[in-house]
Amino acid sequence: MTRPANGAVAVGSRCPEVPVESPAAGRQSEEAAASIPGPEPRPDGGAGAIAAAGGLHTYQLQLHAAYGPVVRFQLPGVEWAVSVADPVLLEATARLDERPDALFAFLDPLCEAGNIQVMPAAEHAPWRRLLLSVLAGRPSHERHFARFTALTTQLADRWAERADRRPVELQKDLTALSLRMICAYALGSEIADPESVIAAFEEVLTEHLGRLYETPGGDAQEGRAEQAAGGVKAAKAARALAHLRATVDQVVTAHRTVDRTGAGTGNGTDRTDRSDLIGVLLAAGERPARIRDTVMMTMLAAHHTTGVAVSWTLYLLGRHPEVAARVADELDRVLGDRAAPDYPDLRRLTYLEMTLKEAMRLYPPGPYGAREAVEPLLLGGHLIPAGATVFYPIWAVHMNPDYWPQPEKFLPERFAPDEVAKRPRLAHIPFGFGPRSCEGAGLAMIEAELVLAVLLKRFRFRPAPGHQVTPIERFVLWAADDIRMNVSRRSPG
């Protein structure tokens, strides 16, 4: 087994693609399915093996290194789990449009109109088209770009005050920045106290994600203490969630008032404005509960992913000053004396984009995804039964040496156009793929490139001496004890 320097494990060799079939169910199906390679069953349902590996993300890397591109494994609460780490084979699963309910049940309390993450395919498709019309569109990106720039500049100014004095905690500061960005994006200027919304959202997130990853106490007394503390935290999170929903209702009411009176626009709000998320949801006739759920899930998805993607990118640049110097040269050439890019400048920052994509290959924000097979699939010579949970081990796909030579190395040149053309379409999937891929991928890239451009124009980053960076899974690929970096001024801010 090869273990790269960044803690990942390289994946085994690929298999030729096998067409999708729909064979009959029954004993023959079960026998064929049992032929998929994987570890021996354990009495604990696989929980111990996952814990010993450090989490499902690293367990999948180990599985594919040991057993090849298609692996069967145990997962508590899931009867059939199969992981597919070859991008050619993944094409055969690209149309799967159902998600396993059990894996997303922790989000149920955040949704009033049904868990958006496991929405049935027939209901999900029109909702997805609606979101893409806003989140993926240039009008939306351009409208909010100046606000995003101002928020990023505020963070850069705070970092400038502590430059050369003490390390910054990248994840803490950058996830807070991404939350402020998505709050401004989703709720606009109608909210009177954005900081209270941000605090409430963090309270809700801490409670529900913390519950997902908590470890039970060691004895009865500890258990009772944890239960009491958990009750207090749950009540506090419930109040915070009510505050968030009330805030969204206030924004919806403000939109409807403007629609009726035309206040502030002269002729009323254009309800087909594709830069206004809540306006588009209202125009489509979405019910209030679904609007609240959509805003919550949009904030949840954007909060961590963009912040951690930028954090890992700066971490890698700090460890590879030669790459950072090339990024800085490009920024100087494109921006000149300006401290921040304009929206059109991003298209000219090609090496910066390549660097971000390579960072998301080595440290994908979401290390895996999952779908449910609604009918049997013949995949890589193996039969996947209907009802199986099919995992897309994004980190393992990104470390597959058949498509990524020396996968542990940080090489932004992998994303030069001629190199990209040599690889299968699904060799790089930081935002997933298919009908359940991230609707906000385009917005996330705009945000991340902007933040990187502003910060790298002003600062140099170096790892804080003695600080250990360990990737763990906390809904996203997180660093266990943050990523502490020393920041020095590169040029006058």
CSV table of C-alpha atoms in Angstrom, one decimal:
chain,number,residue,atom,x,y,z
A,1,MET,CA,0.0,0.0,0.0
A,2,THR,CA,1.4,3.4,-1.0
A,3,ARG,CA,0.8,6.2,1.4
A,4,PRO,CA,1.5,9.7,0.0
A,5,ALA,CA,3.0,12.5,2.1
A,6,ASN,CA,-0.4,14.2,2.6
A,7,GLY,CA,-1.9,11.1,4.3
A,8,ALA,CA,-3.9,9.8,1.4
A,9,VAL,CA,-3.6,6.2,0.0
A,10,ALA,CA,-3.2,5.6,-3.8
A,11,VAL,CA,-5.9,3.5,-5.5
A,12,GLY,CA,-5.5,0.3,-7.4
A,13,SER,CA,-5.7,-0.3,-11.1
A,14,ARG,CA,-8.7,0.3,-13.3
A,15,CYS,CA,-11.0,-2.1,-15.1
A,16,PRO,CA,-12.6,-1.7,-18.5
A,17,GLU,CA,-16.1,-0.3,-18.5
A,18,VAL,CA,-19.0,-2.8,-18.6
A,19,PRO,CA,-22.4,-1.7,-20.1
A,20,VAL,CA,-25.2,-1.3,-17.6
A,21,GLU,CA,-27.7,-4.2,-17.5
A,22,SER,CA,-30.8,-5.0,-15.6
A,23,PRO,CA,-30.7,-8.8,-14.8
A,24,ALA,CA,-33.4,-10.6,-12.8
A,25,ALA,CA,-33.3,-10.4,-9.1
A,26,GLY,CA,-33.2,-13.4,-6.8
A,27,ARG,CA,-30.6,-16.0,-5.7
A,28,GLN,CA,-28.5,-15.6,-8.8
A,29,SER,CA,-28.3,-11.8,-8.2
A,30,GLU,CA,-27.3,-12.4,-4.5
A,31,GLU,CA,-24.6,-14.8,-5.5
A,32,ALA,CA,-23.2,-12.5,-8.2
A,33,ALA,CA,-23.3,-9.6,-5.8
A,34,ALA,CA,-21.4,-11.5,-3.2
A,35,SER,CA,-18.5,-11.9,-5.6
A,36,ILE,CA,-17.6,-8.2,-5.3
A,37,PRO,CA,-14.2,-8.0,-3.5
A,38,GLY,CA,-14.0,-6.5,0.0
A,39,PRO,CA,-13.2,-7.2,3.6
A,40,GLU,CA,-14.7,-10.0,5.6
A,41,PRO,CA,-17.9,-9.1,7.5
A,42,ARG,CA,-17.5,-7.9,11.1
A,43,PRO,CA,-20.0,-8.3,14.0
A,44,ASP,CA,-20.0,-4.5,14.5
A,45,GLY,CA,-21.2,-3.9,11.0
A,46,GLY,CA,-18.0,-2.2,10.0
A,47,ALA,CA,-18.0,0.5,12.5
A,48,GLY,CA,-14.7,-0.5,14.1
A,49,ALA,CA,-12.9,-0.7,10.7
A,50,ILE,CA,-14.1,2.8,9.8
A,51,ALA,CA,-13.0,4.2,13.1
A,52,ALA,CA,-9.6,2.5,13.0
A,53,ALA,CA,-9.0,4.1,9.5
A,54,GLY,CA,-9.8,7.5,10.9
A,55,GLY,CA,-13.2,7.9,9.1
A,56,LEU,CA,-15.0,6.7,6.0
A,57,HIS,CA,-13.0,9.0,3.8
A,58,THR,CA,-9.7,7.3,4.6
A,59,TYR,CA,-11.3,3.9,4.9
A,60,GLN,CA,-12.4,4.1,1.3
A,61,LEU,CA,-8.8,5.0,0.3
A,62,GLN,CA,-7.6,1.9,2.1
A,63,LEU,CA,-10.3,-0.4,0.6
A,64,HIS,CA,-9.5,0.6,-3.0
A,65,ALA,CA,-5.8,0.2,-2.5
A,66,ALA,CA,-6.4,-3.3,-1.2
A,67,TYR,CA,-9.3,-4.6,-3.4
A,68,GLY,CA,-9.4,-2.6,-6.6
A,69,PRO,CA,-11.8,-0.1,-8.2
A,70,VAL,CA,-15.1,-1.8,-7.1
A,71,VAL,CA,-15.3,-2.7,-3.4
A,72,ARG,CA,-18.1,-4.0,-1.2
A,73,PHE,CA,-17.9,-3.0,2.4
A,74,GLN,CA,-20.0,-2.8,5.6
A,75,LEU,CA,-21.5,0.4,6.8
A,76,PRO,CA,-23.7,0.6,9.9
A,77,GLY,CA,-27.3,1.1,9.0
A,78,VAL,CA,-26.7,0.3,5.3
A,79,GLU,CA,-27.4,-3.3,4.1
A,80,TRP,CA,-25.4,-3.1,0.9
A,81,ALA,CA,-22.5,-0.6,0.4
A,82,VAL,CA,-20.4,-0.5,-2.8
A,83,SER,CA,-17.6,2.0,-3.5
A,84,VAL,CA,-16.5,2.8,-7.1
A,85,ALA,CA,-13.2,4.6,-7.5
A,86,ASP,CA,-12.7,4.4,-11.3
A,87,PRO,CA,-13.9,7.4,-13.3
A,88,VAL,CA,-14.7,5.3,-16.4
A,89,LEU,CA,-16.8,2.9,-14.4
A,90,LEU,CA,-18.5,5.8,-12.6
A,91,GLU,CA,-20.0,6.9,-16.0
A,92,ALA,CA,-22.3,3.9,-15.7
A,93,THR,CA,-23.8,5.4,-12.5
A,94,ALA,CA,-24.0,9.0,-13.7
A,95,ARG,CA,-27.8,8.9,-14.1
A,96,LEU,CA,-28.6,7.6,-10.6
A,97,ASP,CA,-30.9,10.1,-9.1
A,98,GLU,CA,-31.9,8.8,-5.7
A,99,ARG,CA,-30.0,9.3,-2.5
A,100,PRO,CA,-30.0,6.9,0.5
A,101,ASP,CA,-32.3,8.3,3.1
A,102,ALA,CA,-30.3,7.0,6.1
A,103,LEU,CA,-27.1,8.8,5.2
A,104,PHE,CA,-28.9,12.2,5.2
A,105,ALA,CA,-31.3,11.7,8.1
A,106,PHE,CA,-29.3,14.0,10.3
A,107,LEU,CA,-30.6,16.9,8.1
A,108,ASP,CA,-34.2,16.0,8.7
A,109,PRO,CA,-34.7,18.5,11.6
A,110,LEU,CA,-33.5,21.3,9.4
A,111,CYS,CA,-36.2,20.8,6.8
A,112,GLU,CA,-39.9,21.5,7.2
A,113,ALA,CA,-41.1,20.4,3.7
A,114,GLY,CA,-39.1,17.2,3.6
A,115,ASN,CA,-35.3,16.6,3.5
A,116,ILE,CA,-34.1,18.4,0.3
A,117,GLN,CA,-31.1,16.2,0.1
A,118,VAL,CA,-33.2,13.0,-0.4
A,119,MET,CA,-36.0,14.6,-2.4
A,120,PRO,CA,-37.5,12.1,-4.9
A,121,ALA,CA,-36.1,12.4,-8.3
A,122,ALA,CA,-39.3,13.5,-9.9
A,123,GLU,CA,-39.6,16.4,-7.4
A,124,HIS,CA,-35.9,17.1,-7.4
A,125,ALA,CA,-35.4,17.7,-11.1
A,126,PRO,CA,-37.6,20.9,-11.4
A,127,TRP,CA,-36.3,22.2,-8.1
A,128,ARG,CA,-32.7,21.7,-9.3
A,129,ARG,CA,-33.4,23.5,-12.6
A,130,LEU,CA,-34.8,26.5,-10.6
A,131,LEU,CA,-31.7,26.7,-8.4
A,132,LEU,CA,-29.3,26.3,-11.3
A,133,SER,CA,-31.0,29.2,-13.0
A,134,VAL,CA,-29.8,31.4,-10.2
A,135,LEU,CA,-26.7,29.8,-8.7
A,136,ALA,CA,-25.0,29.0,-12.0
A,137,GLY,CA,-25.8,32.2,-13.8
A,138,ARG,CA,-23.5,35.1,-14.5
A,139,PRO,CA,-26.1,37.8,-13.5
A,140,SER,CA,-26.1,36.3,-10.0
A,141,HIS,CA,-22.3,36.2,-9.8
A,142,GLU,CA,-21.9,39.8,-11.1
A,143,ARG,CA,-24.6,41.2,-8.8
A,144,HIS,CA,-23.0,40.0,-5.7
A,145,PHE,CA,-19.3,40.3,-6.7
A,146,ALA,CA,-18.7,43.7,-5.2
A,147,ARG,CA,-20.2,42.6,-1.8
A,148,PHE,CA,-18.1,39.5,-1.8
A,149,THR,CA,-15.0,41.6,-2.5
A,150,ALA,CA,-15.8,44.0,0.4
A,151,LEU,CA,-16.3,41.1,2.8
A,152,THR,CA,-13.0,39.6,1.7
A,153,THR,CA,-11.2,42.9,2.0
A,154,GLN,CA,-12.4,43.3,5.6
A,155,LEU,CA,-10.9,39.9,6.5
A,156,ALA,CA,-7.6,40.9,4.7
A,157,ASP,CA,-7.5,44.1,6.7
A,158,ARG,CA,-7.8,42.2,9.9
A,159,TRP,CA,-5.1,39.8,8.9
A,160,ALA,CA,-2.9,42.7,7.9
A,161,GLU,CA,-3.0,44.0,11.5
A,162,ARG,CA,-1.6,40.7,12.8
A,163,ALA,CA,0.8,40.0,10.0
A,164,ASP,CA,4.2,38.8,11.1
A,165,ARG,CA,3.0,38.6,14.7
A,166,ARG,CA,0.9,35.4,15.3
A,167,PRO,CA,-0.5,32.7,13.1
A,168,VAL,CA,-4.0,32.9,11.6
A,169,GLU,CA,-6.5,30.0,11.8
A,170,LEU,CA,-7.5,29.6,8.2
A,171,GLN,CA,-10.6,27.4,8.6
A,172,LYS,CA,-12.1,29.4,11.4
A,173,ASP,CA,-11.7,32.7,9.5
A,174,LEU,CA,-12.4,31.5,6.0
A,175,THR,CA,-15.5,29.5,6.9
A,176,ALA,CA,-16.8,32.5,8.7
A,177,LEU,CA,-16.1,34.6,5.6
A,178,SER,CA,-17.9,32.1,3.4
A,179,LEU,CA,-20.9,32.2,5.7
A,180,ARG,CA,-21.1,35.9,5.5
A,181,MET,CA,-20.9,35.7,1.7
A,182,ILE,CA,-23.7,33.2,1.4
A,183,CYS,CA,-25.8,35.1,4.0
A,184,ALA,CA,-25.5,38.2,1.9
A,185,TYR,CA,-26.2,36.2,-1.3
A,186,ALA,CA,-29.3,34.4,-0.1
A,187,LEU,CA,-30.9,37.0,2.2
A,188,GLY,CA,-29.7,40.3,0.6
A,189,SER,CA,-29.8,43.6,2.4
A,190,GLU,CA,-33.3,43.1,3.9
A,191,ILE,CA,-32.1,41.7,7.2
A,192,ALA,CA,-31.5,44.2,9.9
A,193,ASP,CA,-29.0,42.2,11.9
A,194,PRO,CA,-26.9,39.9,9.8
A,195,GLU,CA,-24.6,39.0,12.6
A,196,SER,CA,-27.4,37.5,14.6
A,197,VAL,CA,-28.3,35.4,11.6
A,198,ILE,CA,-24.7,34.2,11.3
A,199,ALA,CA,-24.5,33.4,15.0
A,200,ALA,CA,-27.8,31.5,14.8
A,201,PHE,CA,-26.7,29.5,11.8
A,202,GLU,CA,-23.5,28.5,13.5
A,203,GLU,CA,-25.4,27.4,16.5
A,204,VAL,CA,-27.7,25.2,14.4
A,205,LEU,CA,-24.8,23.8,12.5
A,206,THR,CA,-22.7,23.0,15.6
A,207,GLU,CA,-25.6,21.1,17.2
A,208,HIS,CA,-26.6,19.0,14.2
A,209,LEU,CA,-23.2,18.2,12.8
A,210,GLY,CA,-21.8,17.7,16.3
A,211,ARG,CA,-24.5,15.2,17.0
A,212,LEU,CA,-23.6,13.3,13.8
A,213,TYR,CA,-20.0,12.8,14.9
A,214,GLU,CA,-20.2,12.7,18.7
A,215,THR,CA,-18.8,9.9,20.7
A,216,PRO,CA,-20.8,8.5,23.7
A,217,GLY,CA,-19.5,8.9,27.2
A,218,GLY,CA,-17.5,6.2,28.9
A,219,ASP,CA,-19.7,5.6,31.9
A,220,ALA,CA,-23.2,6.2,33.2
A,221,GLN,CA,-22.3,9.4,35.0
A,222,GLU,CA,-20.6,10.9,32.0
A,223,GLY,CA,-23.6,9.7,29.9
A,224,ARG,CA,-26.1,11.5,32.2
A,225,ALA,CA,-24.0,14.7,32.1
A,226,GLU,CA,-23.7,14.6,28.4
A,227,GLN,CA,-27.4,14.0,28.1
A,228,ALA,CA,-28.2,17.0,30.2
A,229,ALA,CA,-25.7,19.2,28.3
A,230,GLY,CA,-27.1,17.9,25.1
A,231,GLY,CA,-30.6,18.9,26.1
A,232,VAL,CA,-29.5,22.5,26.8
A,233,LYS,CA,-27.6,22.6,23.5
A,234,ALA,CA,-30.6,21.2,21.6
A,235,ALA,CA,-33.0,23.8,23.0
A,236,LYS,CA,-30.6,26.6,22.2
A,237,ALA,CA,-30.2,25.2,18.6
A,238,ALA,CA,-34.0,25.0,18.3
A,239,ARG,CA,-34.4,28.7,19.2
A,240,ALA,CA,-31.6,29.5,16.7
A,241,LEU,CA,-33.4,27.6,14.0
A,242,ALA,CA,-36.7,29.4,14.7
A,243,HIS,CA,-34.8,32.7,14.4
A,244,LEU,CA,-33.4,31.7,11.0
A,245,ARG,CA,-36.7,30.7,9.7
A,246,ALA,CA,-38.3,33.9,10.9
A,247,THR,CA,-35.6,35.9,9.2
A,248,VAL,CA,-36.2,34.1,5.9
A,249,ASP,CA,-39.9,34.9,6.3
A,250,GLN,CA,-39.1,38.6,6.8
A,251,VAL,CA,-37.1,38.6,3.6
A,252,VAL,CA,-39.9,36.9,1.8
A,253,THR,CA,-42.4,39.5,3.1
A,254,ALA,CA,-40.1,42.3,2.0
A,255,HIS,CA,-39.9,40.8,-1.5
A,256,ARG,CA,-43.7,40.6,-1.7
A,257,THR,CA,-44.1,44.1,-0.4
A,258,VAL,CA,-41.8,45.4,-3.1
A,259,ASP,CA,-43.6,43.4,-5.7
A,260,ARG,CA,-46.9,45.1,-4.7
A,261,THR,CA,-45.7,48.6,-4.2
A,262,GLY,CA,-42.6,48.9,-6.4
A,263,ALA,CA,-40.8,50.5,-3.5
A,264,GLY,CA,-37.2,51.1,-4.1
A,265,THR,CA,-37.3,50.2,-7.8
A,266,GLY,CA,-39.6,52.6,-9.4
A,267,ASN,CA,-41.5,49.9,-11.2
A,268,GLY,CA,-41.6,47.0,-8.9
A,269,THR,CA,-39.2,44.0,-8.6
A,270,ASP,CA,-38.7,41.9,-11.6
A,271,ARG,CA,-39.7,38.5,-10.3
A,272,THR,CA,-37.8,36.7,-13.1
A,273,ASP,CA,-34.5,38.4,-11.9
A,274,ARG,CA,-32.1,35.5,-12.0
A,275,SER,CA,-29.7,37.1,-9.6
A,276,ASP,CA,-32.2,36.9,-6.7
A,277,LEU,CA,-32.6,33.5,-5.1
A,278,ILE,CA,-35.7,34.2,-3.0
A,279,GLY,CA,-37.3,36.2,-5.7
A,280,VAL,CA,-36.9,33.3,-8.1
A,281,LEU,CA,-38.3,30.9,-5.6
A,282,LEU,CA,-41.3,33.2,-5.0
A,283,ALA,CA,-41.9,33.6,-8.7
A,284,ALA,CA,-42.0,29.9,-9.2
A,285,GLY,CA,-44.7,29.6,-6.5
A,286,GLU,CA,-42.7,27.7,-4.0
A,287,ARG,CA,-44.4,27.3,-0.6
A,288,PRO,CA,-42.9,29.2,2.3
A,289,ALA,CA,-41.6,26.0,4.0
A,290,ARG,CA,-39.7,25.0,0.9
A,291,ILE,CA,-38.3,28.5,0.5
A,292,ARG,CA,-37.0,28.3,4.1
A,293,ASP,CA,-35.6,24.9,3.5
A,294,THR,CA,-33.9,25.9,0.3
A,295,VAL,CA,-32.2,28.9,1.9
A,296,MET,CA,-31.1,26.7,4.8
A,297,MET,CA,-29.6,24.1,2.6
A,298,THR,CA,-27.9,26.6,0.3
A,299,MET,CA,-26.3,28.3,3.4
A,300,LEU,CA,-25.3,24.9,4.7
A,301,ALA,CA,-23.7,23.7,1.5
A,302,ALA,CA,-21.8,27.0,0.9
A,303,HIS,CA,-20.7,27.6,4.5
A,304,HIS,CA,-18.1,25.0,4.8
A,305,THR,CA,-17.2,24.0,1.3
A,306,THR,CA,-15.9,27.3,0.0
A,307,GLY,CA,-14.1,28.1,3.2
A,308,VAL,CA,-12.3,24.7,3.5
A,309,ALA,CA,-11.4,24.7,-0.2
A,310,VAL,CA,-9.6,28.1,0.1
A,311,SER,CA,-8.0,26.9,3.4
A,312,TRP,CA,-6.5,23.8,1.8
A,313,THR,CA,-5.3,25.8,-1.2
A,314,LEU,CA,-3.5,28.3,1.0
A,315,TYR,CA,-2.0,25.5,3.1
A,316,LEU,CA,-0.6,23.8,-0.1
A,317,LEU,CA,0.7,27.1,-1.4
A,318,GLY,CA,2.4,27.7,1.9
A,319,ARG,CA,4.2,24.4,1.5
A,320,HIS,CA,5.1,25.0,-2.1
A,321,PRO,CA,6.4,28.6,-2.4
A,322,GLU,CA,7.5,28.1,-6.0
A,323,VAL,CA,3.8,27.6,-7.0
A,324,ALA,CA,2.8,30.5,-4.8
A,325,ALA,CA,5.3,32.7,-6.6
A,326,ARG,CA,3.9,31.8,-9.9
A,327,VAL,CA,0.3,32.7,-8.7
A,328,ALA,CA,1.6,36.0,-7.4
A,329,ASP,CA,3.3,36.8,-10.7
A,330,GLU,CA,0.0,36.2,-12.5
A,331,LEU,CA,-1.9,38.4,-10.0
A,332,ASP,CA,0.6,41.2,-10.5
A,333,ARG,CA,0.3,40.9,-14.3
A,334,VAL,CA,-3.5,40.8,-14.4
A,335,LEU,CA,-4.3,43.2,-11.6
A,336,GLY,CA,-1.4,45.6,-11.7
A,337,ASP,CA,-1.6,47.9,-8.6
A,338,ARG,CA,-5.2,46.9,-7.8
A,339,ALA,CA,-5.8,45.1,-4.6
A,340,ALA,CA,-8.7,43.0,-5.8
A,341,PRO,CA,-10.0,41.7,-9.2
A,342,ASP,CA,-13.1,42.8,-11.0
A,343,TYR,CA,-15.4,40.1,-12.1
A,344,PRO,CA,-14.0,39.9,-15.7
A,345,ASP,CA,-10.5,39.5,-14.3
A,346,LEU,CA,-11.2,36.0,-13.0
A,347,ARG,CA,-11.2,34.6,-16.5
A,348,ARG,CA,-7.7,35.8,-17.0
A,349,LEU,CA,-6.4,34.2,-13.7
A,350,THR,CA,-5.9,30.8,-15.3
A,351,TYR,CA,-3.0,29.6,-13.2
A,352,LEU,CA,-4.9,30.6,-10.0
A,353,GLU,CA,-7.9,28.5,-11.2
A,354,MET,CA,-5.6,25.5,-12.0
A,355,THR,CA,-4.1,25.8,-8.5
A,356,LEU,CA,-7.5,25.8,-6.9
A,357,LYS,CA,-8.6,22.8,-8.9
A,358,GLU,CA,-5.4,20.9,-7.9
A,359,ALA,CA,-6.0,21.7,-4.3
A,360,MET,CA,-9.5,20.4,-4.5
A,361,ARG,CA,-8.2,17.2,-6.1
A,362,LEU,CA,-5.8,16.6,-3.1
A,363,TYR,CA,-8.3,17.8,-0.6
A,364,PRO,CA,-11.9,17.7,-2.0
A,365,PRO,CA,-14.3,19.6,0.2
A,366,GLY,CA,-16.7,16.7,0.2
A,367,PRO,CA,-14.6,13.5,0.3
A,368,TYR,CA,-17.4,11.2,-0.9
A,369,GLY,CA,-21.0,11.1,-2.2
A,370,ALA,CA,-23.6,8.4,-2.4
A,371,ARG,CA,-26.6,7.3,-4.5
A,372,GLU,CA,-29.1,4.4,-4.3
A,373,ALA,CA,-29.3,1.9,-7.2
A,374,VAL,CA,-32.9,1.6,-8.1
A,375,GLU,CA,-32.2,-1.4,-10.3
A,376,PRO,CA,-29.4,-3.9,-10.7
A,377,LEU,CA,-26.2,-2.7,-12.4
A,378,LEU,CA,-23.4,-4.8,-14.0
A,379,LEU,CA,-20.3,-2.7,-13.2
A,380,GLY,CA,-16.7,-3.7,-13.8
A,381,GLY,CA,-17.7,-7.4,-14.1
A,382,HIS,CA,-19.7,-7.2,-10.8
A,383,LEU,CA,-23.4,-7.2,-10.2
A,384,ILE,CA,-24.6,-4.4,-8.0
A,385,PRO,CA,-28.1,-5.3,-6.6
A,386,ALA,CA,-31.0,-3.0,-6.6
A,387,GLY,CA,-31.3,-1.1,-3.3
A,388,ALA,CA,-27.5,-1.0,-2.9
A,389,THR,CA,-25.9,2.2,-1.7
A,390,VAL,CA,-23.3,3.2,-4.3
A,391,PHE,CA,-20.5,5.4,-3.0
A,392,TYR,CA,-18.5,7.8,-5.0
A,393,PRO,CA,-15.3,8.0,-3.0
A,394,ILE,CA,-14.2,11.4,-4.4
A,395,TRP,CA,-10.9,11.4,-2.5
A,396,ALA,CA,-10.0,7.9,-3.8
A,397,VAL,CA,-11.0,8.9,-7.4
A,398,HIS,CA,-8.7,11.9,-7.1
A,399,MET,CA,-5.8,9.7,-5.9
A,400,ASN,CA,-6.2,7.0,-8.6
A,401,PRO,CA,-2.6,6.7,-10.1
A,402,ASP,CA,-4.0,5.3,-13.4
A,403,TYR,CA,-5.3,8.9,-14.1
A,404,TRP,CA,-3.1,11.0,-11.8
A,405,PRO,CA,0.6,10.0,-12.0
A,406,GLN,CA,2.3,10.6,-8.7
A,407,PRO,CA,-1.1,11.5,-7.2
A,408,GLU,CA,0.3,12.7,-3.9
A,409,LYS,CA,2.2,15.6,-5.5
A,410,PHE,CA,0.8,19.1,-5.8
A,411,LEU,CA,1.0,20.0,-9.5
A,412,PRO,CA,-1.4,22.6,-10.8
A,413,GLU,CA,-0.1,22.0,-14.3
A,414,ARG,CA,-2.3,18.9,-14.3
A,415,PHE,CA,-5.2,21.3,-15.1
A,416,ALA,CA,-3.7,22.8,-18.2
A,417,PRO,CA,-6.2,22.3,-21.0
A,418,ASP,CA,-4.1,19.8,-22.9
A,419,GLU,CA,-3.7,17.7,-19.7
A,420,VAL,CA,-7.4,17.8,-18.9
A,421,ALA,CA,-8.3,16.6,-22.4
A,422,LYS,CA,-6.3,13.4,-21.7
A,423,ARG,CA,-8.4,12.3,-18.7
A,424,PRO,CA,-11.9,10.8,-18.4
A,425,ARG,CA,-14.6,13.4,-17.6
A,426,LEU,CA,-15.1,12.1,-14.1
A,427,ALA,CA,-11.5,11.9,-13.0
A,428,HIS,CA,-12.0,15.2,-11.1
A,429,ILE,CA,-15.3,15.5,-9.3
A,430,PRO,CA,-14.9,17.9,-6.3
A,431,PHE,CA,-18.6,18.9,-6.7
A,432,GLY,CA,-19.9,15.5,-7.5
A,433,PHE,CA,-21.5,14.6,-10.9
A,434,GLY,CA,-24.8,13.7,-12.4
A,435,PRO,CA,-28.3,14.9,-11.5
A,436,ARG,CA,-27.4,15.4,-7.8
A,437,SER,CA,-24.1,17.3,-8.3
A,438,CYS,CA,-23.7,20.6,-6.4
A,439,GLU,CA,-26.0,23.2,-7.8
A,440,GLY,CA,-23.7,25.9,-6.4
A,441,ALA,CA,-20.5,24.7,-8.0
A,442,GLY,CA,-20.2,27.8,-10.2
A,443,LEU,CA,-20.8,30.2,-7.4
A,444,ALA,CA,-18.4,28.4,-5.1
A,445,MET,CA,-15.6,28.7,-7.8
A,446,ILE,CA,-16.2,32.4,-8.2
A,447,GLU,CA,-16.1,33.0,-4.4
A,448,ALA,CA,-13.0,30.8,-3.9
A,449,GLU,CA,-11.1,32.4,-6.8
A,450,LEU,CA,-12.0,35.9,-5.6
A,451,VAL,CA,-10.9,35.2,-2.0
A,452,LEU,CA,-7.6,33.6,-3.1
A,453,ALA,CA,-6.9,36.6,-5.5
A,454,VAL,CA,-7.4,39.2,-2.7
A,455,LEU,CA,-5.4,37.3,-0.1
A,456,LEU,CA,-2.5,36.2,-2.3
A,457,LYS,CA,-2.2,39.7,-3.8
A,458,ARG,CA,-1.5,41.0,-0.3
A,459,PHE,CA,0.1,38.2,1.7
A,460,ARG,CA,2.6,35.3,1.7
A,461,PHE,CA,1.6,32.2,3.7
A,462,ARG,CA,3.9,29.8,5.5
A,463,PRO,CA,3.0,26.9,7.8
A,464,ALA,CA,3.2,27.7,11.5
A,465,PRO,CA,6.1,25.7,12.9
A,466,GLY,CA,5.2,22.7,15.0
A,467,HIS,CA,1.5,22.7,13.9
A,468,GLN,CA,0.3,19.3,12.7
A,469,VAL,CA,-2.4,19.4,10.0
A,470,THR,CA,-4.6,16.2,10.0
A,471,PRO,CA,-7.5,15.8,7.6
A,472,ILE,CA,-10.7,14.4,9.1
A,473,GLU,CA,-14.3,14.2,7.9
A,474,ARG,CA,-16.7,16.6,9.5
A,475,PHE,CA,-19.4,16.7,6.7
A,476,VAL,CA,-16.5,18.2,4.7
A,477,LEU,CA,-12.8,17.4,4.6
A,478,TRP,CA,-11.7,19.3,7.7
A,479,ALA,CA,-8.4,19.8,9.5
A,480,ALA,CA,-8.7,18.4,13.0
A,481,ASP,CA,-6.9,21.3,14.7
A,482,ASP,CA,-7.5,24.0,12.1
A,483,ILE,CA,-4.7,25.1,9.7
A,484,ARG,CA,-2.5,27.6,11.3
A,485,MET,CA,-0.4,29.7,9.0
A,486,ASN,CA,2.0,32.6,9.4
A,487,VAL,CA,1.0,35.6,7.3
A,488,SER,CA,3.4,38.2,6.0
A,489,ARG,CA,2.7,41.3,3.9
A,490,ARG,CA,3.6,40.8,0.3
A,491,SER,CA,2.9,44.4,-0.8
A,492,PRO,CA,1.2,47.5,0.7
A,493,GLY,CA,-2.5,46.8,1.2
